[in-house]
Amino acid sequence: MRIYIPGTWPMLRKLVKTGRFDPIGGTAFALTPRLREAYVSGDDEELEYAAMNEAARASLRLLAVEFGLGEDQVPARRVVVAADLEDVTLRPDLDDGAVRISGAVPMTAIAAVHVDTEEAEHAVREAASVVDKADLGDLDAEFLVGEAEDHELAWYSPEEIAFLVDLGEL
C-alpha cells in the first residue's frame, strides 16, 4: 500500500544519516476505504493526492511543535515521505485517510519525498503558527493554511534526498 508520512526537515536529515524514516507516533495517510467513501468522485490517483495533502497538513502540525520549541532555524517546509508498505493498520478514530505503521520505514521502501520549495516558506511558517486554530474553524487561520496549501510540493526520488538535504543546509 502506498502511504504518505508527514515529516519535517530534521526528520529528513535523520533519514539521510540512518537510512530509515521514523514517523511520529506511526501516523501516516493512505487511500483507505473511508477516504474513498468521503469523496463523491475521483480516481485512485486523485484520491491518493488527497491522502498526500492530509499528510502535508499533518506536517504543518509537526512544524508548529518544532517552532513552538524554539527551533526557528528549521526550514519552514512541509515534508511528506511516500512509501510502499504492507503492514498498515487503519485508524478510523482519526482522519479519513489515517493509518498506523509500526517502526521505522527503510530507505528501500521509500518511493519519493515531497517537499515545499523555498518560495513557500513564508506561507508555511504563517500556517504552522495557526494550524490548530484552523482545525477548530477559525476562518482567518483557515485562510493562512490555505495560502500554504496553494503551494505544490516538489517531488524528489529517493536517490535525491541526500542532495536535497545538503542543498537545504546551505
Tab-separated table of C-alpha atoms in Angstrom:
chain	number	residue	atom	x	y	z
A	1	MET	CA	0.000	0.000	0.000
A	2	ARG	CA	1.285	3.472	-0.827
A	3	ILE	CA	1.377	5.577	2.319
A	4	TYR	CA	2.199	9.233	2.910
A	5	ILE	CA	4.091	10.060	6.080
A	6	PRO	CA	4.235	13.621	7.444
A	7	GLY	CA	7.662	14.890	8.359
A	8	THR	CA	9.957	17.848	8.830
A	9	TRP	CA	13.404	18.853	7.646
A	10	PRO	CA	15.194	17.419	10.740
A	11	MET	CA	13.424	14.107	10.092
A	12	LEU	CA	14.769	14.131	6.509
A	13	ARG	CA	18.231	14.899	7.839
A	14	LYS	CA	17.971	11.871	10.151
A	15	LEU	CA	16.789	9.709	7.227
A	16	VAL	CA	19.952	10.586	5.325
A	17	LYS	CA	22.137	9.695	8.335
A	18	THR	CA	20.403	6.460	9.356
A	19	GLY	CA	18.806	5.144	6.164
A	20	ARG	CA	15.379	4.943	7.778
A	21	PHE	CA	12.491	7.322	8.349
A	22	ASP	CA	10.967	7.384	11.840
A	23	PRO	CA	7.330	8.524	11.690
A	24	ILE	CA	5.987	10.359	14.728
A	25	GLY	CA	3.575	8.037	16.522
A	26	GLY	CA	3.471	5.725	13.489
A	27	THR	CA	0.963	8.048	11.829
A	28	ALA	CA	0.660	8.078	8.063
A	29	PHE	CA	-2.051	8.594	5.457
A	30	ALA	CA	-3.250	6.427	2.581
A	31	LEU	CA	-6.101	5.798	0.198
A	32	THR	CA	-8.287	3.970	2.705
A	33	PRO	CA	-11.852	2.723	2.145
A	34	ARG	CA	-13.092	5.518	4.415
A	35	LEU	CA	-11.227	8.159	2.388
A	36	ARG	CA	-12.701	6.721	-0.814
A	37	GLU	CA	-16.210	6.959	0.704
A	38	ALA	CA	-15.625	10.600	1.704
A	39	TYR	CA	-15.316	11.656	-1.953
A	40	VAL	CA	-18.202	11.638	-4.400
A	41	SER	CA	-15.868	11.089	-7.322
A	42	GLY	CA	-12.225	10.723	-8.180
A	43	ASP	CA	-9.926	8.034	-9.460
A	44	ASP	CA	-7.211	6.395	-7.376
A	45	GLU	CA	-4.605	8.970	-8.397
A	46	GLU	CA	-6.801	11.885	-7.290
A	47	LEU	CA	-7.659	10.181	-4.013
A	48	GLU	CA	-4.012	9.375	-3.289
A	49	TYR	CA	-3.304	13.071	-3.875
A	50	ALA	CA	-5.946	13.820	-1.209
A	51	ALA	CA	-4.168	11.432	1.196
A	52	MET	CA	-0.853	13.165	0.457
A	53	ASN	CA	-2.479	16.524	1.214
A	54	GLU	CA	-3.670	15.185	4.573
A	55	ALA	CA	-0.058	14.228	5.318
A	56	ALA	CA	1.075	17.714	4.266
A	57	ARG	CA	-1.418	19.237	6.718
A	58	ALA	CA	-0.052	16.943	9.435
A	59	SER	CA	3.450	18.148	8.525
A	60	LEU	CA	2.264	21.684	9.352
A	61	ARG	CA	1.284	20.426	12.810
A	62	LEU	CA	4.749	18.925	13.306
A	63	LEU	CA	6.339	22.208	12.236
A	64	ALA	CA	4.140	24.074	14.715
A	65	VAL	CA	5.572	21.929	17.512
A	66	GLU	CA	9.164	22.468	16.365
A	67	PHE	CA	8.694	26.223	16.087
A	68	GLY	CA	6.955	26.224	19.474
A	69	LEU	CA	10.029	24.567	20.968
A	70	GLY	CA	12.202	27.386	19.665
A	71	GLU	CA	13.514	25.517	16.623
A	72	ASP	CA	13.184	28.622	14.449
A	73	GLN	CA	16.154	27.672	12.257
A	74	VAL	CA	14.235	24.646	10.908
A	75	PRO	CA	13.315	25.274	7.260
A	76	ALA	CA	9.615	26.083	7.094
A	77	ARG	CA	8.816	23.440	4.514
A	78	ARG	CA	6.225	20.732	4.646
A	79	VAL	CA	7.698	17.264	4.113
A	80	VAL	CA	5.793	14.165	3.006
A	81	VAL	CA	7.520	10.826	2.527
A	82	ALA	CA	5.755	8.420	0.153
A	83	ALA	CA	6.498	4.752	0.862
A	84	ASP	CA	5.174	1.344	-0.045
A	85	LEU	CA	4.438	-0.867	2.975
A	86	GLU	CA	2.248	-3.897	3.580
A	87	ASP	CA	1.972	-3.775	7.388
A	88	VAL	CA	-0.519	-0.910	7.718
A	89	THR	CA	-3.387	-0.616	10.214
A	90	LEU	CA	-6.446	1.546	9.501
A	91	ARG	CA	-7.146	4.325	12.015
A	92	PRO	CA	-10.886	5.107	11.795
A	93	ASP	CA	-10.576	7.141	15.012
A	94	LEU	CA	-8.558	9.804	13.141
A	95	ASP	CA	-8.871	11.437	9.717
A	96	ASP	CA	-10.453	9.508	6.837
A	97	GLY	CA	-7.090	8.591	5.357
A	98	ALA	CA	-5.193	7.970	8.591
A	99	VAL	CA	-3.267	4.744	9.071
A	100	ARG	CA	-0.720	3.486	11.575
A	101	ILE	CA	2.556	1.849	10.734
A	102	SER	CA	4.881	0.133	13.147
A	103	GLY	CA	8.517	1.045	13.319
A	104	ALA	CA	10.844	2.884	11.031
A	105	VAL	CA	10.497	2.913	7.248
A	106	PRO	CA	13.643	1.683	5.483
A	107	MET	CA	15.040	3.694	2.589
A	108	THR	CA	14.271	0.751	0.295
A	109	ALA	CA	10.519	1.218	0.916
A	110	ILE	CA	10.566	4.952	0.122
A	111	ALA	CA	9.152	5.778	-3.302
A	112	ALA	CA	9.522	9.571	-3.207
A	113	VAL	CA	9.768	12.623	-0.999
A	114	HIS	CA	7.556	15.670	-1.470
A	115	VAL	CA	8.851	18.976	-0.069
A	116	ASP	CA	7.870	22.630	-0.285
A	117	THR	CA	10.102	24.884	-2.317
A	118	GLU	CA	11.819	27.919	-0.832
A	119	GLU	CA	9.052	30.160	-2.213
A	120	ALA	CA	6.541	28.540	0.151
A	121	GLU	CA	8.500	29.122	3.365
A	122	HIS	CA	6.791	32.352	4.449
A	123	ALA	CA	3.303	30.932	3.884
A	124	VAL	CA	4.222	27.658	5.601
A	125	ARG	CA	5.659	29.432	8.637
A	126	GLU	CA	2.484	31.535	8.945
A	127	ALA	CA	0.260	28.474	8.510
A	128	ALA	CA	2.169	26.424	11.079
A	129	SER	CA	1.549	29.127	13.660
A	130	VAL	CA	-2.243	28.869	13.239
A	131	VAL	CA	-2.943	25.318	12.023
A	132	ASP	CA	-4.606	24.310	15.309
A	133	LYS	CA	-6.933	27.313	15.111
A	134	ALA	CA	-7.761	26.391	11.513
A	135	ASP	CA	-8.646	22.857	12.620
A	136	LEU	CA	-11.085	24.415	15.087
A	137	GLY	CA	-12.769	26.519	12.401
A	138	ASP	CA	-11.084	29.932	12.716
A	139	LEU	CA	-11.642	31.500	9.277
A	140	ASP	CA	-8.561	33.745	9.358
A	141	ALA	CA	-6.408	30.769	10.296
A	142	GLU	CA	-8.016	28.651	7.571
A	143	PHE	CA	-7.100	31.370	5.070
A	144	LEU	CA	-3.433	31.261	6.143
A	145	VAL	CA	-3.339	27.476	5.980
A	146	GLY	CA	-4.940	27.667	2.541
A	147	GLU	CA	-2.193	30.045	1.426
A	148	ALA	CA	0.400	27.413	2.335
A	149	GLU	CA	-1.619	24.621	0.750
A	150	ASP	CA	-1.776	26.601	-2.501
A	151	HIS	CA	1.931	25.795	-2.922
A	152	GLU	CA	2.505	22.466	-4.650
A	153	LEU	CA	5.038	20.151	-3.070
A	154	ALA	CA	8.058	19.364	-5.221
A	155	TRP	CA	8.799	15.694	-5.958
A	156	TYR	CA	12.187	14.068	-5.300
A	157	SER	CA	13.308	10.494	-5.902
A	158	PRO	CA	14.922	8.555	-3.042
A	159	GLU	CA	18.309	8.999	-4.723
A	160	GLU	CA	17.935	12.783	-4.487
A	161	ILE	CA	17.158	13.009	-0.761
A	162	ALA	CA	20.768	13.407	0.416
A	163	PHE	CA	21.379	16.090	-2.206
A	164	LEU	CA	18.144	17.848	-1.207
A	165	VAL	CA	19.152	17.890	2.467
A	166	ASP	CA	22.667	19.143	1.635
A	167	LEU	CA	21.229	21.865	-0.582
A	168	GLY	CA	18.801	22.935	2.144
A	169	GLU	CA	21.598	23.223	4.690
A	170	LEU	CA	23.435	25.883	2.666
